[in-house]
XYZ file of C-alpha atoms in Angstrom:
662
model
C 84.214 3.229 40.756
C 82.726 5.233 43.600
C 85.542 4.171 45.853
C 87.982 5.172 43.241
C 86.351 8.504 42.852
C 86.256 8.864 46.574
C 89.839 7.936 46.695
C 90.492 10.427 43.927
C 88.333 12.941 45.720
C 90.189 12.222 48.875
C 93.290 12.314 46.955
C 92.031 15.504 45.337
C 91.061 16.773 48.747
C 94.331 15.695 50.148
C 95.979 17.217 47.188
C 93.864 20.304 47.645
C 94.625 20.258 51.330
C 98.247 19.743 50.680
C 98.128 22.463 48.077
C 96.197 24.695 50.459
C 98.656 23.984 53.212
C 101.498 24.599 50.818
C 99.876 27.819 49.629
C 99.221 28.811 53.225
C 102.761 27.911 54.099
C 104.086 29.819 51.120
C 101.834 32.740 51.891
C 102.753 32.673 55.533
C 106.409 32.405 54.712
C 106.106 35.172 52.136
C 104.368 37.457 54.599
C 106.945 36.637 57.244
C 109.803 37.321 54.880
C 108.248 40.580 53.718
C 107.755 41.733 57.285
C 111.255 40.593 58.214
C 112.751 42.425 55.257
C 110.766 45.527 56.153
C 111.939 45.332 59.762
C 115.509 44.864 58.574
C 115.251 47.725 56.128
C 113.713 49.968 58.781
C 116.423 48.994 61.233
C 119.174 49.622 58.696
C 117.704 52.918 57.516
C 117.043 54.163 61.035
C 120.470 53.077 62.261
C 122.217 54.773 59.337
C 120.139 57.890 59.799
C 120.914 58.010 63.503
C 124.640 57.466 62.895
C 124.641 60.222 60.279
C 122.720 62.563 62.593
C 125.162 61.813 65.385
C 128.095 62.453 63.056
C 126.578 65.789 62.020
C 125.986 66.681 65.661
C 129.603 65.829 66.541
C 130.800 67.879 63.576
C 128.695 70.886 64.621
C 130.023 70.674 68.169
C 133.632 70.314 66.979
C 133.241 73.244 64.572
C 131.829 75.416 67.362
C 134.767 74.686 69.645
C 137.163 75.262 66.752
C 135.465 78.623 66.155
C 135.960 79.394 69.824
C 139.649 78.504 69.512
C 139.982 80.760 66.427
C 138.355 83.584 68.417
C 140.916 83.208 71.200
C 143.722 83.061 68.644
C 142.512 86.334 67.170
C 142.485 87.827 70.656
C 146.155 86.812 71.054
C 147.503 87.836 67.635
C 144.723 89.883 65.896
C 145.292 87.924 62.704
C 142.569 88.453 60.089
C 143.058 84.835 59.027
C 141.508 83.745 62.327
C 138.286 85.654 61.436
C 138.156 84.037 58.005
C 138.595 80.606 59.505
C 135.999 81.449 62.145
C 133.420 82.467 59.490
C 134.235 79.494 57.235
C 133.661 77.042 60.058
C 130.472 78.847 61.005
C 129.177 78.462 57.462
C 129.943 74.750 57.551
C 128.170 74.389 60.912
C 125.097 76.247 59.557
C 125.048 74.024 56.469
C 125.242 70.937 58.679
C 122.259 72.130 60.735
C 120.266 72.769 57.555
C 120.919 69.182 56.490
C 118.754 68.017 59.385
C 115.763 69.699 57.764
C 115.827 67.119 54.942
C 115.191 64.297 57.414
C 111.809 63.110 58.557
C 111.647 64.826 61.912
C 109.077 65.380 64.585
C 107.903 68.861 65.476
C 109.944 68.880 68.675
C 113.069 67.880 66.763
C 112.562 70.665 64.184
C 112.004 73.202 66.965
C 115.212 72.022 68.609
C 117.092 72.507 65.332
C 115.795 76.078 65.133
C 117.027 76.626 68.679
C 120.445 75.244 67.708
C 120.634 77.683 64.799
C 119.602 80.611 67.002
C 122.233 79.716 69.612
C 124.915 79.369 66.929
C 123.987 82.738 65.427
C 124.112 84.322 68.887
C 127.532 82.648 69.412
C 128.862 84.224 66.181
C 127.389 87.640 67.012
C 129.209 87.652 70.367
C 132.471 86.577 68.687
C 132.259 89.265 65.945
C 131.568 91.901 68.566
C 134.717 90.757 70.327
C 136.644 90.945 67.022
C 135.502 94.532 66.555
C 136.619 95.432 70.074
C 140.050 93.914 69.369
C 140.336 95.931 66.152
C 139.378 99.066 68.140
C 142.199 98.294 70.582
C 139.889 97.552 73.516
C 141.500 94.202 74.364
C 140.105 94.074 77.894
C 136.504 94.463 76.720
C 137.165 91.996 73.909
C 138.521 89.451 76.372
C 135.424 89.960 78.565
C 133.141 89.675 75.534
C 134.861 86.539 74.219
C 134.669 84.931 77.659
C 130.934 84.627 76.965
C 131.751 82.164 74.186
C 132.328 79.412 76.770
C 128.733 79.725 77.989
C 127.306 80.089 74.461
C 129.284 77.067 73.222
C 128.099 75.057 76.220
C 124.462 76.045 75.523
C 124.838 75.041 71.881
C 126.419 71.753 72.967
C 123.463 71.154 75.322
C 121.010 71.980 72.524
C 122.734 69.508 70.195
C 122.635 66.881 72.936
C 118.924 67.576 73.501
C 118.270 67.148 69.792
C 120.089 63.829 69.822
C 118.054 62.764 72.856
C 114.844 63.550 70.953
C 116.059 61.629 67.941
C 117.227 58.793 70.166
C 113.765 58.587 71.710
C 112.262 58.425 68.193
C 114.815 55.783 67.257
C 113.900 53.773 70.353
C 110.184 54.063 69.542
C 110.788 52.871 65.989
C 112.981 50.093 67.269
C 110.254 49.100 69.691
C 107.801 49.077 66.820
C 110.119 46.895 64.783
C 110.531 44.565 67.705
C 106.753 44.328 67.916
C 106.609 43.489 64.244
C 109.298 40.900 64.749
C 107.249 39.460 67.588
C 104.230 39.287 65.291
C 106.354 37.547 62.696
C 107.455 35.024 65.290
C 103.853 34.491 66.392
C 102.722 33.916 62.804
C 105.500 31.462 62.286
C 104.635 29.650 65.540
C 100.934 29.420 64.589
C 101.850 28.231 61.146
C 104.126 25.677 62.670
C 101.343 24.419 64.981
C 98.874 24.196 62.041
C 101.433 22.408 59.957
C 103.012 20.428 62.755
C 102.241 17.053 61.258
C 103.117 18.216 57.769
C 105.977 20.650 58.269
C 107.623 19.770 61.579
C 110.971 19.607 59.934
C 110.350 22.897 58.129
C 109.249 24.554 61.363
C 112.301 23.343 63.223
C 114.475 24.368 60.321
C 112.917 27.799 60.188
C 113.202 28.113 63.957
C 116.798 26.981 63.975
C 118.008 28.713 60.831
C 115.969 31.908 60.812
C 114.664 32.785 64.232
C 117.781 32.026 66.185
C 120.014 34.142 63.912
C 117.502 36.979 64.170
C 117.524 36.712 67.943
C 121.293 36.774 67.814
C 121.116 39.959 65.782
C 118.757 41.472 68.337
C 120.975 40.467 71.238
C 123.980 41.878 69.450
C 122.056 45.106 68.816
C 121.215 45.395 72.495
C 124.824 44.694 73.465
C 125.961 47.399 71.066
C 123.403 49.780 72.522
C 124.669 49.055 76.043
C 128.138 50.214 74.988
C 129.852 47.013 73.923
C 131.616 48.424 70.860
C 133.077 45.015 69.972
C 129.648 43.320 69.609
C 129.305 41.787 66.114
C 127.011 39.271 64.356
C 128.746 35.981 63.633
C 128.976 34.157 60.273
C 125.611 33.217 58.663
C 124.610 30.395 56.317
C 121.971 32.044 54.118
C 122.539 35.033 51.910
C 119.712 37.031 53.480
C 121.119 36.561 56.967
C 124.590 37.200 55.639
C 123.335 40.515 54.288
C 121.756 41.346 57.643
C 124.936 40.401 59.488
C 127.099 42.299 57.012
C 124.915 45.410 57.200
C 124.805 45.227 60.978
C 128.561 44.775 61.275
C 129.173 47.622 58.838
C 126.849 49.795 60.881
C 128.718 48.845 64.058
C 132.044 49.563 62.374
C 130.808 52.959 61.220
C 129.546 53.755 64.697
C 132.886 52.740 66.178
C 134.743 54.737 63.533
C 132.593 57.793 64.201
C 133.164 57.418 67.927
C 136.911 57.010 67.415
C 136.995 60.035 65.117
C 135.097 62.090 67.660
C 137.475 61.002 70.413
C 140.445 61.699 68.174
C 139.128 65.167 67.346
C 138.538 65.829 71.018
C 142.059 64.648 71.793
C 143.461 66.843 69.023
C 141.503 69.755 70.420
C 142.881 69.086 73.886
C 146.406 68.804 72.495
C 145.906 72.038 70.552
C 144.774 73.792 73.700
C 147.729 72.405 75.638
C 150.092 73.461 72.861
C 148.483 76.885 72.870
C 149.127 77.187 76.601
C 152.720 76.022 76.135
C 153.258 78.477 73.278
C 151.725 81.245 75.342
C 154.047 80.439 78.249
C 157.032 80.429 75.875
C 156.019 83.801 74.468
C 155.643 85.213 77.967
C 159.090 83.853 78.894
C 160.611 85.314 75.723
C 159.046 88.675 76.457
C 160.434 88.541 79.979
C 163.921 87.736 78.694
C 163.604 90.467 76.064
C 162.507 92.969 78.697
C 165.375 91.824 80.912
C 167.832 92.314 78.062
C 166.524 95.792 77.270
C 166.607 96.743 80.937
C 170.185 95.501 81.360
C 171.296 97.193 78.157
C 169.945 100.512 79.406
C 171.244 99.917 82.904
C 174.747 98.966 81.732
C 175.689 102.553 81.006
C 174.537 103.693 84.423
C 176.327 100.805 86.167
C 179.523 100.918 84.149
C 180.080 104.649 84.668
C 180.487 104.495 88.484
C 182.096 101.074 88.190
C 184.610 102.475 85.712
C 185.393 105.309 88.072
C 185.932 102.906 90.970
C 188.121 100.552 88.917
C 190.147 103.377 87.398
C 190.710 105.128 90.713
C 191.641 101.802 92.333
C 194.281 101.061 89.679
C 195.649 104.609 89.892
C 195.790 104.215 93.641
C 197.625 100.919 93.149
C 200.311 102.674 91.078
C 200.718 105.479 93.607
C 200.859 103.046 96.540
C 203.516 100.943 94.797
C 205.692 104.018 94.250
C 205.332 105.284 97.831
C 208.559 105.255 99.903
C 206.642 104.524 103.097
C 206.259 100.777 103.934
C 202.984 101.400 105.723
C 201.453 102.833 102.571
C 202.903 100.081 100.360
C 201.372 97.551 102.757
C 197.964 98.954 101.809
C 198.429 97.512 98.312
C 197.778 93.928 99.432
C 195.306 94.690 102.213
C 193.152 97.391 100.606
C 194.003 98.283 97.013
C 194.325 94.810 95.439
C 191.013 93.561 96.972
C 189.379 96.759 95.721
C 190.726 96.225 92.188
C 189.780 92.542 92.268
C 186.212 93.198 93.408
C 185.752 95.996 90.843
C 186.909 93.681 88.052
C 184.601 90.943 89.338
C 181.674 93.363 89.257
C 182.650 94.332 85.693
C 182.717 90.675 84.605
C 179.337 90.061 86.248
C 177.719 92.953 84.340
C 179.210 91.764 81.042
C 178.102 88.173 81.627
C 174.585 89.319 82.490
C 174.400 91.326 79.270
C 175.761 88.418 77.239
C 173.249 86.065 78.845
C 170.211 88.340 78.379
C 170.765 89.698 74.873
C 169.048 88.121 71.892
C 171.020 85.603 69.815
C 172.303 86.841 66.476
C 172.642 84.387 63.604
C 176.242 85.072 62.479
C 177.464 81.527 61.977
C 180.525 80.815 59.893
C 182.824 77.914 59.045
C 185.219 77.936 62.015
C 188.400 75.896 62.413
C 187.995 73.969 65.654
C 191.712 73.383 66.222
C 192.561 77.078 65.703
C 189.747 78.138 68.033
C 190.898 75.775 70.792
C 194.481 76.992 70.428
C 193.413 80.650 70.544
C 191.196 80.074 73.590
C 193.857 78.223 75.570
C 196.431 80.918 74.844
C 194.473 83.229 77.160
C 194.756 80.878 80.123
C 198.012 79.001 79.396
C 199.933 81.178 81.823
C 197.424 80.528 84.596
C 197.687 76.758 84.013
C 201.483 76.918 84.048
C 201.526 79.044 87.196
C 199.229 76.517 88.920
C 201.344 73.599 87.625
C 198.403 72.134 85.691
C 198.733 70.526 82.259
C 196.658 70.796 79.089
C 196.398 68.068 76.455
C 194.645 68.760 73.136
C 193.745 66.306 70.388
C 191.922 67.931 67.470
C 192.306 67.359 63.735
C 193.300 70.519 61.903
C 190.753 69.699 59.186
C 187.756 69.824 61.533
C 185.499 72.799 60.799
C 182.166 73.569 62.489
C 179.311 76.023 62.000
C 179.612 78.527 64.823
C 180.386 82.096 65.792
C 184.155 82.107 66.166
C 184.288 84.605 69.036
C 181.535 82.860 70.997
C 183.035 79.406 70.393
C 186.345 80.712 71.702
C 184.491 81.987 74.776
C 182.903 78.530 75.216
C 186.297 76.777 75.278
C 187.793 79.457 77.523
C 184.927 79.212 80.037
C 185.245 75.417 80.211
C 189.032 75.624 80.618
C 188.904 78.220 83.400
C 186.163 76.274 85.184
C 188.320 73.141 85.037
C 191.345 75.065 86.319
C 189.369 76.458 89.278
C 188.033 72.975 90.092
C 191.479 71.353 89.950
C 193.032 74.117 92.062
C 190.328 73.717 94.704
C 189.885 69.925 94.763
C 192.980 68.380 93.242
C 193.782 67.238 89.739
C 196.521 68.083 87.256
C 195.273 67.505 83.695
C 192.774 69.163 81.368
C 192.063 67.111 78.252
C 190.305 68.428 75.140
C 189.718 66.052 72.250
C 187.596 66.456 69.137
C 186.372 64.063 66.490
C 183.362 63.574 64.282
C 181.645 62.076 61.306
C 180.319 63.537 58.076
C 177.561 65.505 59.825
C 178.604 66.306 63.398
C 181.687 67.097 65.452
C 181.982 66.146 69.120
C 184.232 68.059 71.532
C 184.928 66.389 74.896
C 186.448 68.532 77.675
C 187.609 66.504 80.695
C 189.560 67.136 83.860
C 190.660 64.921 86.747
C 189.390 67.258 89.445
C 186.602 66.611 91.955
C 183.822 66.642 89.302
C 180.421 68.346 89.374
C 178.507 68.470 92.642
C 175.276 68.171 90.601
C 175.730 67.641 86.829
C 172.011 68.233 86.187
C 172.250 71.775 87.611
C 175.600 72.663 86.038
C 174.049 74.869 83.307
C 171.489 76.573 85.573
C 172.058 80.376 85.641
C 173.779 81.604 88.831
C 174.338 78.031 90.060
C 177.922 77.704 91.313
C 179.859 75.878 93.997
C 182.646 78.468 93.979
C 182.996 81.206 96.529
C 181.602 84.631 95.707
C 185.147 85.816 94.956
C 185.687 83.324 92.148
C 182.415 82.825 90.321
C 179.089 84.309 89.255
C 177.392 81.096 88.087
C 176.975 82.332 84.499
C 179.994 80.697 82.805
C 178.388 77.340 81.966
C 175.027 79.027 81.312
C 176.714 81.088 78.598
C 178.304 77.887 77.247
C 174.861 76.306 76.889
C 173.374 79.492 75.422
C 176.114 79.902 72.787
C 176.118 76.205 71.811
C 172.321 76.334 71.392
C 172.735 79.366 69.114
C 175.115 77.268 67.005
C 172.414 74.578 66.687
C 174.360 72.142 68.863
C 173.941 70.409 72.210
C 175.967 70.304 75.430
C 175.823 67.947 78.411
C 177.712 67.529 81.693
C 178.612 64.296 83.509
C 181.132 63.060 86.037
C 183.978 60.723 85.151
C 184.863 57.514 86.932
C 186.558 57.492 89.398
C 186.844 61.267 89.529
C 186.737 64.294 87.303
C 184.244 66.218 85.184
C 183.305 65.782 81.533
C 181.499 68.255 79.253
C 180.443 66.974 75.816
C 179.601 69.411 73.010
C 178.063 68.342 69.697
C 178.234 70.792 66.781
C 177.310 70.729 63.104
C 180.240 69.903 60.870
C 181.125 72.364 58.107
C 183.305 72.277 55.057
C 186.650 74.030 55.122
C 186.238 77.594 53.808
C 187.651 78.476 50.418
C 190.938 80.352 50.827
C 191.035 83.520 48.737
C 194.551 84.610 47.666
C 195.731 87.529 49.715
C 195.977 90.943 48.129
C 199.168 92.973 47.945
C 200.738 93.270 51.397
C 199.881 96.415 53.251
C 202.779 98.117 55.005
C 202.675 97.746 58.759
C 201.904 100.995 60.582
C 204.729 102.621 62.413
C 205.142 101.586 66.018
C 206.412 105.034 66.987
C 204.052 107.412 68.780
C 203.375 110.342 66.519
C 205.254 113.346 67.692
C 203.157 116.215 68.902
C 203.423 119.506 67.023
C 205.980 121.960 68.234
C 207.761 119.399 70.431
C 205.049 119.200 73.085
C 203.472 116.091 74.597
C 200.399 114.638 72.802
C 197.280 116.628 73.619
C 194.269 114.408 74.185
C 190.723 115.773 74.452
C 188.497 113.749 76.848
C 184.722 114.225 76.408
C 182.509 112.734 79.151
C 179.528 113.958 81.163
C 180.650 111.954 84.228
C 183.081 114.048 86.354
C 184.543 110.974 88.030
C 185.379 109.331 84.687
C 186.867 112.605 83.445
C 189.148 112.673 86.463
C 190.139 108.999 86.056
C 191.064 109.496 82.408
C 192.897 112.743 83.182
C 195.063 110.965 85.733
C 195.732 108.030 83.397
C 196.826 110.322 80.555
C 198.930 112.466 82.860
C 200.640 109.327 84.203
C 201.385 108.330 80.569
C 203.092 111.679 79.907
C 200.274 113.183 77.833
C 198.405 116.471 78.174
C 194.717 115.896 78.902
C 192.034 118.419 77.904
C 188.620 117.998 79.553
C 185.140 118.634 78.111
C 181.882 117.722 79.863
C 179.673 117.841 76.743
C 179.806 117.475 73.000
C 179.124 121.179 72.461
C 182.040 122.175 74.722
C 184.288 119.701 72.887
C 183.400 121.295 69.530
C 184.372 124.741 70.842
C 187.724 123.437 72.113
C 188.486 121.669 68.828
C 187.655 124.742 66.754
C 189.981 126.889 68.902
C 192.940 124.481 68.915
C 192.511 120.934 67.506
C 194.065 118.284 69.784
C 196.077 115.247 68.675
C 193.376 112.776 69.747
C 189.694 112.840 70.773
C 188.273 110.319 73.270
C 184.493 110.682 73.655
C 181.830 108.865 75.622
C 179.228 107.366 73.251
C 176.137 108.272 75.273
C 175.880 111.798 76.660
C 172.903 114.055 77.408
C 172.029 116.794 74.975
C 171.815 116.870 71.204
C 175.552 116.231 70.658
C 176.548 112.824 72.007
C 179.576 110.769 70.994
C 178.034 109.625 67.722
C 177.037 113.165 66.726
C 180.458 114.507 67.693
C 182.156 111.874 65.552
C 179.874 112.764 62.641
C 180.827 116.441 62.980
C 184.532 115.520 63.121
C 184.174 113.432 59.944
C 183.068 116.558 58.079
C 185.125 119.281 59.769
C 188.298 117.380 60.784
C 188.500 114.046 58.873
C 192.028 113.100 60.065
C 191.027 113.638 63.672
C 187.808 111.597 63.171
C 189.795 108.735 61.620
C 191.698 108.156 64.883
C 189.063 109.172 67.447
C 188.170 106.714 70.234
C 184.714 106.004 71.646
C 184.069 104.934 75.243
C 180.936 102.874 75.918
C 179.511 100.596 78.576
C 176.874 99.003 76.313
C 178.226 95.566 75.442
C 175.018 94.545 73.687
C 174.992 97.722 71.640
C 177.267 96.322 68.957
C 174.865 93.425 68.459
C 171.838 95.661 67.842
C 173.272 98.728 66.123
C 176.696 98.856 64.494
C 179.133 101.236 66.184
C 180.432 104.063 63.979
C 184.078 103.038 64.548
C 185.982 99.733 64.329
C 186.244 97.535 67.421
C 189.900 98.456 67.955
C 188.835 102.088 68.463
C 186.307 101.260 71.173
C 187.140 101.378 74.911
C 184.776 99.228 76.951
C 183.714 100.511 80.367
C 184.780 99.735 82.976
C 188.310 99.727 81.536
C 191.616 98.980 83.202
C 194.654 101.217 83.138
C 196.465 98.854 80.756
C 193.494 98.604 78.364
C 193.058 102.382 78.291
C 196.715 103.161 77.631
C 196.978 100.495 74.903
C 193.986 101.956 73.022
C 195.264 105.540 73.342
C 198.836 104.719 72.305
C 197.582 102.620 69.356
C 195.436 105.538 68.174
C 198.341 107.977 68.451
C 200.534 105.585 66.441
C 197.978 105.524 63.615
C 199.060 106.956 60.282
C 195.561 108.352 59.619
C 196.253 112.019 60.307
C-alpha cells in the first residue's frame, strides 16, 4: 500500500514534474512567442514608419526642385500659372513636413524639422521676391535673386538628409534593441532546451530548426537589404506566423524598392524636363535669330534692291545701245563687258530674293493642288533650257493626284529640282530627268531623278549655302528652299544617289481630295490688246515717282526707248502737284519713300481724287516678303519687283496702258 502510494506519489510527482515542465515549457514558449511577436511588430512598425518618412522626405525634396523649376519658368515667360503652381507645391511640401510632427520623434529630430520648415520658408521668400522683380521688369535682378534658389534648395536637401540620418540612427538603435530582445529570446529557448533536454529534445530541435533558423534567415535578409541588395527576400515558410513575417518583410522590401524606383523615376523625369527646357530654350533662341534675320533682310531689301535695280536697268539699257552701235569695237563690248554685267546683276537679284524667301516666316496657306498640273507648269519655265542643252524630261504623274500644299511654292520646288538636275547633267554628263509620282490613300510620293554625276554629299545637299557649283551658277539656297517649303506643307524630303550614277530626290506629301469644281460665271470679255491712245494724238505720258535719282533715270530711259513720254517726280508731294496740274496717262510709284506721302498714301489719294488713274497705277517695291506680312494695296499684276529687267518693266507698263479701267 505504501509502495503503491509512493508509486502514486512518484507518479504524482512525476506527473507534477511533467506538468510543471509542461507548464514551464508552455510558459517559456508563450513568453518567447510574445517577445518574438513584439520584436516582429516593432520591426514592421519601425520599417513602415521609416519607409513612409523616407517617402515624405523624397516628396519634399522633389517638390522643392519642382518649385525651383516653376520659378525659372516664370523668369522665362512671366506666366502667372507658374506662381500658382509654385505656391501649390509649397503648400504640399509644408503639409508633408507637418506630418512628421505626428510621429514619435526625438528632440533633435523635431528641431531638424523646424529647421527644414524655416529653410523652405526662406526658399519661398527668395522666389517671391524674384517674382516681384520680374513683374517690375527688373529681369536681371530677378535672375540674380532666383540664382539663390540653387543654394537654398541644396540647404533644404541637406536638412532633409540630416533629418533622415537622425531617424536612421533611431531606427538602428531600435533595431539593435530588437536584436537584443531576439538574443534574449534565443537564450531563453536554449536554457529551456537544456532544462528539458531529456524530455523535450525533439521539441527543442524542432523549435531550433523550424523557428530560430527562419528568424535568422529573416535577420540575414534584413541585413542584406540594408546593405543595398534590393533583391533580398525571405523564402517560403511552413508556419502561418513565419509566413506572415516573410510576407510582411517582402511587402516592406517591395515598398522600399517601389519608393526607390519612384524616386529615381522622378529624378529622371526632372532631368528630362530640364534637358527639354534647355532644348526648348535653344529652339526659341534659334527662332528669334531667324526672325531677326528675316526682319533685317526685309528692311535691307529695299536698300539693296534700289542700287541693284539701277545697276541692272542701266546694264540692260547699255546692252540695247551697244547692240545698235554701228562700230564693231563697241558691239564687241556686249559679250565682254555688258552681258557679264547683266548676268552678275541678275545673279545678285536672285540671291537677295532667295535669302528673303529662306528667312521669312512660313505662312499657312495650304490648298488642294493638282500635282500633275503643277509639274507641267513648273517644267514649262525650263523646257526651252532643256531642249537647248539637248536634255530630255520624262514625267509620270496621275492627273487625279492632289496634295495639300501652296501651289506657287510647290511649283518653285519642282522648278528648283529640275534646274539643279539640268546644271548637274550639263556639267557632269547625263541626258534624262525623270519625275514620277504615286501614292496611297494618305500620302503622295514624288521622285525626281537624273542620270548625272549625283550628289557629292547627299547628307549636306539641303544645308543652306552648300553648293558644288561655281559662284556664277549657284547660291546654295535652291535645295534649302525645297526643304523649307516641303516642311511647311507638312511633308518630308530626302536626297540619295542612284546606282550606278545619278541623283534622286524623294518628296512625301499629304494626299488631298480633288477640289469641288464650281461652275464658271458668265464669261468676261477679254480686255483690248491695243495700247490706249493718248489724248490729243500724243504719246502716252507716264509719271514716275521715286526718291532714288538713279532709278528715276533708269525708268526714264526705258520709257523713252518704248516711245512714251516720262514725267519725273522725286516725292509723293511733287507727284500730287504734277497730277493736279495735268493728269498723266499712267502713274508708276515706288512703294516706300521718305516723307508723309509714300506710294501707299499716294495711291490712297488717287483713289479719292482720280479713281480711273488709281485703278491702273503701278507700284514698284523691293520687299519680296512684304506681301506675306501685309497685303499690298494693288493686285500682283500691278506690282513691279525690284530689281526689274527691261522686259519685265515694259510688259507691266504696256499691260497697264491697255487696261480698260480709265
